[in-house]
Amino acid sequence: MRFRLPRKGLPQIAAFVVVLLINFAVSPQFFDIRLQDGRLFGSFIDVFNRGAPVALLSLGMVLVVATRGIDLSVGAVMAIAGAIAATLADTHALPVVLLAALGAGLLCGLWNGILVAVLGIQPIIATLILMVAGRGIAQLITEGRIVTFTSPELARFGGGAILGLPVPVVLTASVLAVAVIAIRGTALGLLIEATGANARASALAGIETRTTTIAVYVWSGFCAALAGIVAAADILGADANNAGLWLELDAILAVVIAGSSLLGGRFSLALAVLGALTIQAMNTGILLAGFRPEFNLVVKAVVVLLVLLAQSPRLSGVAVLLARRPA
Amino acid sequence: MSPSPSPTAATAATPLLAVRGLSKSFAGFPALDGVDVTLRHGEIHALLGENGAGKSTFIKAITGVVTRDAGTVTLDGAPVAPRSADEALKAGIATVYQEVNLLPNLTVAQNLFLGRQPTRFGLVREVEMRRRSIALLRDFDLDIDVGAPLGDYSVAVQHLVAIARAVDMSARILILDEPTASLDAHEVEILFRVMRNLAGKGLGILFVTHFLDQVYAITDRITVLRNGRLVGERETAALPRMELIRMMLGRELSEAASEHPAKAATEAAPDAGGAIRFEGFGKAGYVAPFDLALASGQVVGLAGLLGSGRTETARLLFGVESADHGRLTIDGEAVRLASPRDAIRHGFGYCPEERKTEGIVAELTVRENIVLALQARRGALHPLSRREQDAIAQRFITMLDIRPPDPERPIGLLSGGNQQKALLARWLATEPRLLILDEPTRGIDVGAHAEIIRLIRQLCTEGLALVVISSELEEIVSYADRVIVMRDRRQTAVLEGEAVNVTAILQAIAADTPPLAA
Ligand SMILES: Nc1ncnc2c1ncn2[C@@H]1O[C@H](COP(=O)(O)OP(=O)(O)OP(=O)(O)O)[C@@H](O)[C@H]1O
Ligand SMILES: [Mg+2]
């Protein structure tokens, strides 16, 4: 029986392809790819490479939004994780650096989760606390300076390559794959969706809604820390003021483009990543076209509007009517 | 339609409301197909049909909540086409929809006067609003604090508030979609009094219900729908019950199933020990301590008036509220009951009264809703495979005749009665040893009603223990071995054996006996 019109994912894929084609029209070299020092380069590859941090954030955000929450702190958590990684990079072994940075992300997530699920604070307020305080914490870690490092091991997370693919791309793809297996391969996905769509009914059906909610914030903190490590590794340093600044908004946007409702419920991990890539492709296209970056915001807004219109059930109702008219 | 004398012959020529050829499809599926309904001045008109027949859709289509594909609606001869419930109101049509849409965070008074608050200099006149609210609710014998949030009150009270609001706003037509599903006999009587009063003033009332007794008690005419089509319009007095059922179902309902048959004598005499024992169970300010022992196969009914503490008791039994008194032993072992999860772990199931907010997860599919409790009990790491899920969903869709039989449809798109069946399936799928049902047949049609009672009884012979709350005493009597009567949140009487009959229960409810349990 056909009930979901339009088919799931179609508008998102179409939007991504359209943006890519526009980029190609603007810059005929867009799809050119070259291999240099064992790593692929080119604008098209760049979309994936530059898009990795937001893609990672949106993998966390999509689950938070599915539980009817929101995580405004992810940009700040990126800054904290980046600051920790950059500060420790030249003095500690890589595993220690990673554990410390990721551990900080998990802790941040746990804090958010407890505020939301245990204390019952509205997610937008609860995570606003860390959004504001987090940057301060990051500055304390970097002592207000821009910390740079030289560790080639950590630098690989930004500029390295595996089988020609940039490490951030491989990392994002792996996290996506692991998340899909862990969430859709188990019943987690269903339990998260149920919790978000109707928490009271879910609790009465025996779902541990509180634990589920805490877990998604912890996961979001973890993803944000990963994104922070990638961003720091990319610039070989940490700037507590600017790392991940406003990226929480891009992540939310990516999740919305992916078709999630901010009222919780259904979600798609893959489409969230696709949403992040679409945003990055727009950024790249605007740069290639030589527009001033200010345009970026306007264009982004227009594209988001179009994707949302394409998903609107009302509009698809109108489309069905129009399609039926000749009959 | 055969012309027949109407209550006020003078107005028979132009009906109050004439709906002609109303059609509505959802994504290619016709939910209504060329339906005609005529509502006369001063008439109470029943709109009947099985679950999913299209009654609610009909109401939504004429009040503009859903757009109609074809058809005309005329009000006193003038065509009307409201595009929203609000516009319908302006045209004089007030409606209480099946799923009541009030705002639980606002006060009772605010809900009653939402969008039409009395104002002075642009400011809401709180005192005036409260005064009028109290007066309005007095018509319904409802004496509650109108300054408290609506969500603090039971479903029945919320429903009455919605009805009072609609009654107050109805200028020409009042439409009630299963208004009595959560009401007790007493409230139903009050509602009927109000309805008769309005009809006496010339209003037309369209009334949807699955209680045939109520149809015969109050309506003048009946329109029956089946599968979205009009079956016919009849005068209530001239339509025998069996004939009405045949019109609704399109087949005979077996004699046995249509009545509430006396329950078969319980062969396995309940063993004196009682496998599940609640002792001195209670919570201060919520439900007074009570004892309840349930042997396997036993059915206990909870009876009482609105607000007597039946739902509260159910929530205590299921761990939704934690008891601060007493203890629970299962098979002789003391058991902690701190959450629904604890209860489920011990094989309890609970079908709450509030279908929309506590029951269904609207955007998930019927399949997902059915497997939800079972999956939650197994834990996230032990997922039911898709094949198992399909098999479970299919089994219950067939067993309970859920329509349409499409496991992949979001449950929110099903008709009310079919949602209720899916919720029952959710708990049956967990194969519980104790099932707590709060108004289990709420909104379920005559055909399915008998089926479900039969099914539940069969499960009891297979060892299921059952606690059932129902405002239909016949339903309680038809399966309960024991009936606990409650008042003011405490047990006031326990009826057993021969004493389990409607008259005795009614007497016990009315009696001014001192509380039993202390
Ligand atoms: N928004 C919707 N989308 C798709 N199908 C729908 C929608 N609303 C209702 N339906 C379908 O239309 C049919 C009629 O539903 P409706 O709610 O009108 O039934 P009803 O007669 O009120 O039943 P009940 O007695 O159970 O309340 C059902 O098959 C239902 O699944
Ligand atoms: Mg209905």
Short mmCIF file of C-alpha atoms in Angstrom, two decimals, chain B residues 19-261:
data_model
loop_
_atom_site.label_atom_id
_atom_site.label_comp_id
_atom_site.label_asym_id
_atom_site.label_seq_id
_atom_site.Cartn_x
_atom_site.Cartn_y
_atom_site.Cartn_z
CA VAL B 19 -25.30 16.32 3.44
CA ARG B 20 -25.37 14.90 -0.06
CA GLY B 21 -22.89 12.71 -1.86
CA LEU B 22 -20.08 13.25 0.59
CA SER B 23 -16.88 11.47 -0.48
CA LYS B 24 -13.41 11.38 0.94
CA SER B 25 -10.42 9.22 0.08
CA PHE B 26 -7.13 8.91 1.91
CA ALA B 27 -4.31 8.23 -0.55
CA GLY B 28 -6.64 6.43 -2.91
CA PHE B 29 -8.61 4.58 -0.23
CA PRO B 30 -12.23 5.68 -0.04
CA ALA B 31 -13.16 6.33 3.59
CA LEU B 32 -16.47 7.88 2.55
CA ASP B 33 -18.25 7.21 -0.68
CA GLY B 34 -21.27 9.29 -1.62
CA VAL B 35 -22.81 9.51 1.84
CA ASP B 36 -26.12 11.30 2.42
CA VAL B 37 -27.18 12.34 5.90
CA THR B 38 -30.18 14.44 6.86
CA LEU B 39 -30.49 16.06 10.25
CA ARG B 40 -33.79 17.71 11.15
CA HIS B 41 -34.55 20.51 13.55
CA GLY B 42 -34.86 19.34 17.13
CA GLU B 43 -33.71 15.86 16.31
CA ILE B 44 -31.17 13.61 17.98
CA HIS B 45 -29.70 11.54 15.23
CA ALA B 46 -27.42 8.54 15.70
CA LEU B 47 -24.59 7.96 13.25
CA LEU B 48 -23.68 4.31 13.55
CA GLY B 49 -21.36 1.80 12.01
CA GLU B 50 -18.52 -0.57 12.70
CA ASN B 51 -15.03 0.56 13.63
CA GLY B 52 -13.55 2.19 10.56
CA ALA B 53 -16.94 2.66 8.89
CA GLY B 54 -16.16 6.34 8.39
CA LYS B 55 -18.15 8.05 11.14
CA SER B 56 -15.34 10.22 12.44
CA THR B 57 -14.20 11.00 8.92
CA PHE B 58 -17.74 12.08 8.05
CA ILE B 59 -17.76 14.48 10.97
CA LYS B 60 -14.33 15.84 10.13
CA ALA B 61 -15.33 16.29 6.50
CA ILE B 62 -18.45 18.32 7.22
CA THR B 63 -16.70 20.49 9.81
CA GLY B 64 -13.77 21.15 7.51
CA VAL B 65 -11.12 19.39 9.60
CA VAL B 66 -10.37 17.28 6.55
CA THR B 67 -11.09 18.50 3.04
CA ARG B 68 -13.83 16.64 1.25
CA ASP B 69 -13.37 15.30 -2.26
CA ALA B 70 -16.99 15.66 -3.31
CA GLY B 71 -20.40 16.41 -1.91
CA THR B 72 -22.47 19.28 -0.62
CA VAL B 73 -23.46 20.39 2.84
CA THR B 74 -26.42 22.68 3.33
CA LEU B 75 -27.46 24.30 6.56
CA ASP B 76 -31.12 25.32 6.55
CA GLY B 77 -30.98 25.18 2.77
CA ALA B 78 -27.90 27.37 2.40
CA PRO B 79 -24.68 25.71 1.24
CA VAL B 80 -21.83 25.86 3.73
CA ALA B 81 -18.21 24.82 3.29
CA PRO B 82 -16.28 25.42 6.50
CA ARG B 83 -12.55 25.05 6.10
CA SER B 84 -11.79 24.49 9.76
CA ALA B 85 -13.47 23.57 13.02
CA ASP B 86 -13.42 27.27 13.79
CA GLU B 87 -15.34 28.21 10.68
CA ALA B 88 -17.80 25.43 11.39
CA LEU B 89 -18.34 26.92 14.83
CA LYS B 90 -19.04 30.30 13.30
CA ALA B 91 -21.65 28.64 11.10
CA GLY B 92 -23.25 27.24 14.26
CA ILE B 93 -21.85 23.69 14.28
CA ALA B 94 -20.09 22.74 17.52
CA THR B 95 -18.27 19.44 17.68
CA VAL B 96 -16.66 17.20 20.25
CA TYR B 97 -14.22 15.09 18.27
CA GLN B 98 -13.45 11.52 19.20
CA GLU B 99 -9.96 12.39 20.35
CA VAL B 100 -10.58 15.35 22.57
CA ASN B 101 -8.26 18.20 21.74
CA LEU B 102 -8.07 20.39 24.78
CA LEU B 103 -4.96 21.85 26.35
CA PRO B 104 -4.03 19.99 29.54
CA ASN B 105 -1.72 22.75 30.77
CA LEU B 106 -4.41 25.40 30.75
CA THR B 107 -7.01 25.61 33.47
CA VAL B 108 -10.47 24.18 33.13
CA ALA B 109 -11.90 27.68 32.78
CA GLN B 110 -9.36 28.66 30.14
CA ASN B 111 -10.19 25.54 28.17
CA LEU B 112 -13.89 26.26 28.37
CA PHE B 113 -13.42 29.78 27.07
CA LEU B 114 -10.43 29.35 24.83
CA GLY B 115 -10.64 31.73 21.90
CA ARG B 116 -13.69 33.50 23.34
CA GLN B 117 -12.56 34.73 26.73
CA PRO B 118 -14.70 37.47 28.20
CA THR B 119 -12.57 40.60 28.01
CA ARG B 120 -12.67 44.16 29.15
CA PHE B 121 -10.31 46.74 27.67
CA GLY B 122 -8.55 43.86 25.97
CA LEU B 123 -7.83 42.08 29.25
CA VAL B 124 -9.27 38.69 30.08
CA ARG B 125 -11.77 38.95 32.89
CA GLU B 126 -10.58 36.03 34.98
CA VAL B 127 -13.24 36.30 37.64
CA GLU B 128 -16.04 36.52 35.10
CA MET B 129 -14.61 33.56 33.21
CA ARG B 130 -14.47 31.46 36.36
CA ARG B 131 -17.96 32.40 37.36
CA ARG B 132 -19.33 31.42 33.99
CA SER B 133 -17.29 28.21 33.97
CA ILE B 134 -18.70 27.14 37.29
CA ALA B 135 -22.22 27.88 36.08
CA LEU B 136 -21.60 25.95 32.88
CA LEU B 137 -20.27 22.88 34.65
CA ARG B 138 -23.12 22.93 37.13
CA ASP B 139 -25.37 21.80 34.29
CA PHE B 140 -23.23 18.69 34.20
CA ASP B 141 -23.23 18.18 37.98
CA LEU B 142 -19.52 18.79 37.86
CA ASP B 143 -18.20 20.56 40.92
CA ILE B 144 -14.47 20.93 40.34
CA ASP B 145 -11.88 23.65 40.77
CA VAL B 146 -12.06 25.49 37.45
CA GLY B 147 -8.75 27.20 38.23
CA ALA B 148 -6.81 23.90 38.22
CA PRO B 149 -5.06 22.66 35.08
CA LEU B 150 -7.35 20.43 33.04
CA GLY B 151 -4.67 17.75 32.89
CA ASP B 152 -5.09 17.16 36.63
CA TYR B 153 -8.50 15.63 36.03
CA SER B 154 -9.52 12.22 34.78
CA VAL B 155 -10.31 11.45 31.19
CA ALA B 156 -14.00 11.43 31.95
CA VAL B 157 -13.90 14.89 33.47
CA GLN B 158 -11.85 16.17 30.55
CA HIS B 159 -14.40 14.71 28.21
CA LEU B 160 -17.23 16.37 30.10
CA VAL B 161 -15.40 19.69 29.92
CA ALA B 162 -15.04 19.29 26.16
CA ILE B 163 -18.72 18.49 25.91
CA ALA B 164 -19.69 21.45 28.09
CA ARG B 165 -17.61 23.73 25.91
CA ALA B 166 -19.26 22.47 22.74
CA VAL B 167 -22.73 22.59 24.23
CA ASP B 168 -22.15 26.17 25.27
CA MET B 169 -21.02 27.13 21.80
CA SER B 170 -23.50 25.14 19.75
CA ALA B 171 -25.86 27.51 18.05
CA ARG B 172 -27.60 25.22 15.58
CA ILE B 173 -25.94 21.82 15.55
CA LEU B 174 -24.08 19.79 18.13
CA ILE B 175 -21.97 16.86 17.01
CA LEU B 176 -20.72 14.33 19.53
CA ASP B 177 -18.28 11.61 18.43
CA GLU B 178 -18.38 8.87 21.06
CA PRO B 179 -18.83 11.28 23.93
CA THR B 180 -19.94 8.61 26.35
CA ALA B 181 -17.07 6.17 25.87
CA SER B 182 -15.46 7.10 29.17
CA LEU B 183 -18.55 8.14 31.08
CA ASP B 184 -20.44 6.24 33.73
CA ALA B 185 -24.17 5.74 33.76
CA HIS B 186 -24.70 8.77 35.92
CA GLU B 187 -22.78 11.15 33.65
CA VAL B 188 -24.45 9.64 30.62
CA GLU B 189 -27.83 10.46 32.17
CA ILE B 190 -26.72 14.05 32.75
CA LEU B 191 -25.45 14.34 29.22
CA PHE B 192 -28.73 13.00 27.87
CA ARG B 193 -30.66 15.52 29.90
CA VAL B 194 -28.58 18.31 28.40
CA MET B 195 -29.01 16.87 24.91
CA ARG B 196 -32.79 16.61 25.25
CA ASN B 197 -32.88 20.13 26.48
CA LEU B 198 -30.95 21.40 23.44
CA ALA B 199 -33.06 19.36 21.05
CA GLY B 200 -36.13 20.86 22.67
CA LYS B 201 -34.80 24.26 21.68
CA GLY B 202 -34.65 23.13 18.06
CA LEU B 203 -30.99 22.24 17.76
CA GLY B 204 -30.01 19.19 15.78
CA ILE B 205 -27.70 16.71 17.45
CA LEU B 206 -25.57 14.14 15.66
CA PHE B 207 -24.49 11.42 18.04
CA VAL B 208 -21.92 8.71 17.42
CA THR B 209 -21.75 5.78 19.81
CA HIS B 210 -21.24 2.06 19.99
CA PHE B 211 -23.67 1.62 22.87
CA LEU B 212 -26.90 0.48 21.33
CA ASP B 213 -28.79 0.94 24.59
CA GLN B 214 -27.97 4.62 24.39
CA VAL B 215 -29.09 4.76 20.80
CA TYR B 216 -32.48 3.46 21.79
CA ALA B 217 -32.63 5.61 24.88
CA ILE B 218 -32.17 8.95 23.23
CA THR B 219 -32.13 9.09 19.46
CA ASP B 220 -34.99 9.80 17.08
CA ARG B 221 -33.35 8.55 13.93
CA ILE B 222 -30.43 6.45 12.88
CA THR B 223 -28.12 6.62 9.91
CA VAL B 224 -25.90 3.60 9.40
CA LEU B 225 -22.59 3.59 7.51
CA ARG B 226 -20.66 0.56 6.41
CA ASN B 227 -17.25 0.66 4.73
CA GLY B 228 -17.72 4.34 3.98
CA ARG B 229 -21.09 3.83 2.28
CA LEU B 230 -24.55 4.75 3.41
CA VAL B 231 -26.57 1.67 4.38
CA GLY B 232 -29.72 3.54 5.24
CA GLU B 233 -31.63 5.92 7.44
CA ARG B 234 -34.32 4.66 9.82
CA GLU B 235 -36.53 5.83 12.58
CA THR B 236 -35.16 4.50 15.84
CA ALA B 237 -38.51 3.37 17.16
CA ALA B 238 -39.17 1.35 14.03
CA LEU B 239 -35.83 -0.43 13.87
CA PRO B 240 -35.40 -3.60 15.92
CA ARG B 241 -32.01 -4.06 17.50
CA MET B 242 -31.15 -7.21 15.53
CA GLU B 243 -32.00 -5.44 12.32
CA LEU B 244 -29.81 -2.50 13.31
CA ILE B 245 -26.90 -4.82 14.02
CA ARG B 246 -27.41 -6.51 10.68
CA MET B 247 -27.32 -3.12 8.97
CA MET B 248 -24.10 -2.22 10.74
CA LEU B 249 -22.23 -5.46 10.28
CA GLY B 250 -23.75 -6.57 6.99
CA ARG B 251 -24.28 -10.00 8.59
CA GLU B 252 -26.07 -11.54 11.51
CA LEU B 253 -24.40 -11.39 14.84
CA SER B 254 -24.84 -14.75 16.45
CA GLU B 255 -27.53 -14.65 19.12
CA ALA B 256 -25.07 -15.66 21.80
CA ALA B 257 -22.51 -13.03 20.96
CA SER B 258 -24.91 -10.14 20.82
CA GLU B 259 -26.00 -10.52 24.40
CA HIS B 260 -23.73 -10.55 27.35
CA PRO B 261 -23.95 -14.24 28.11
#
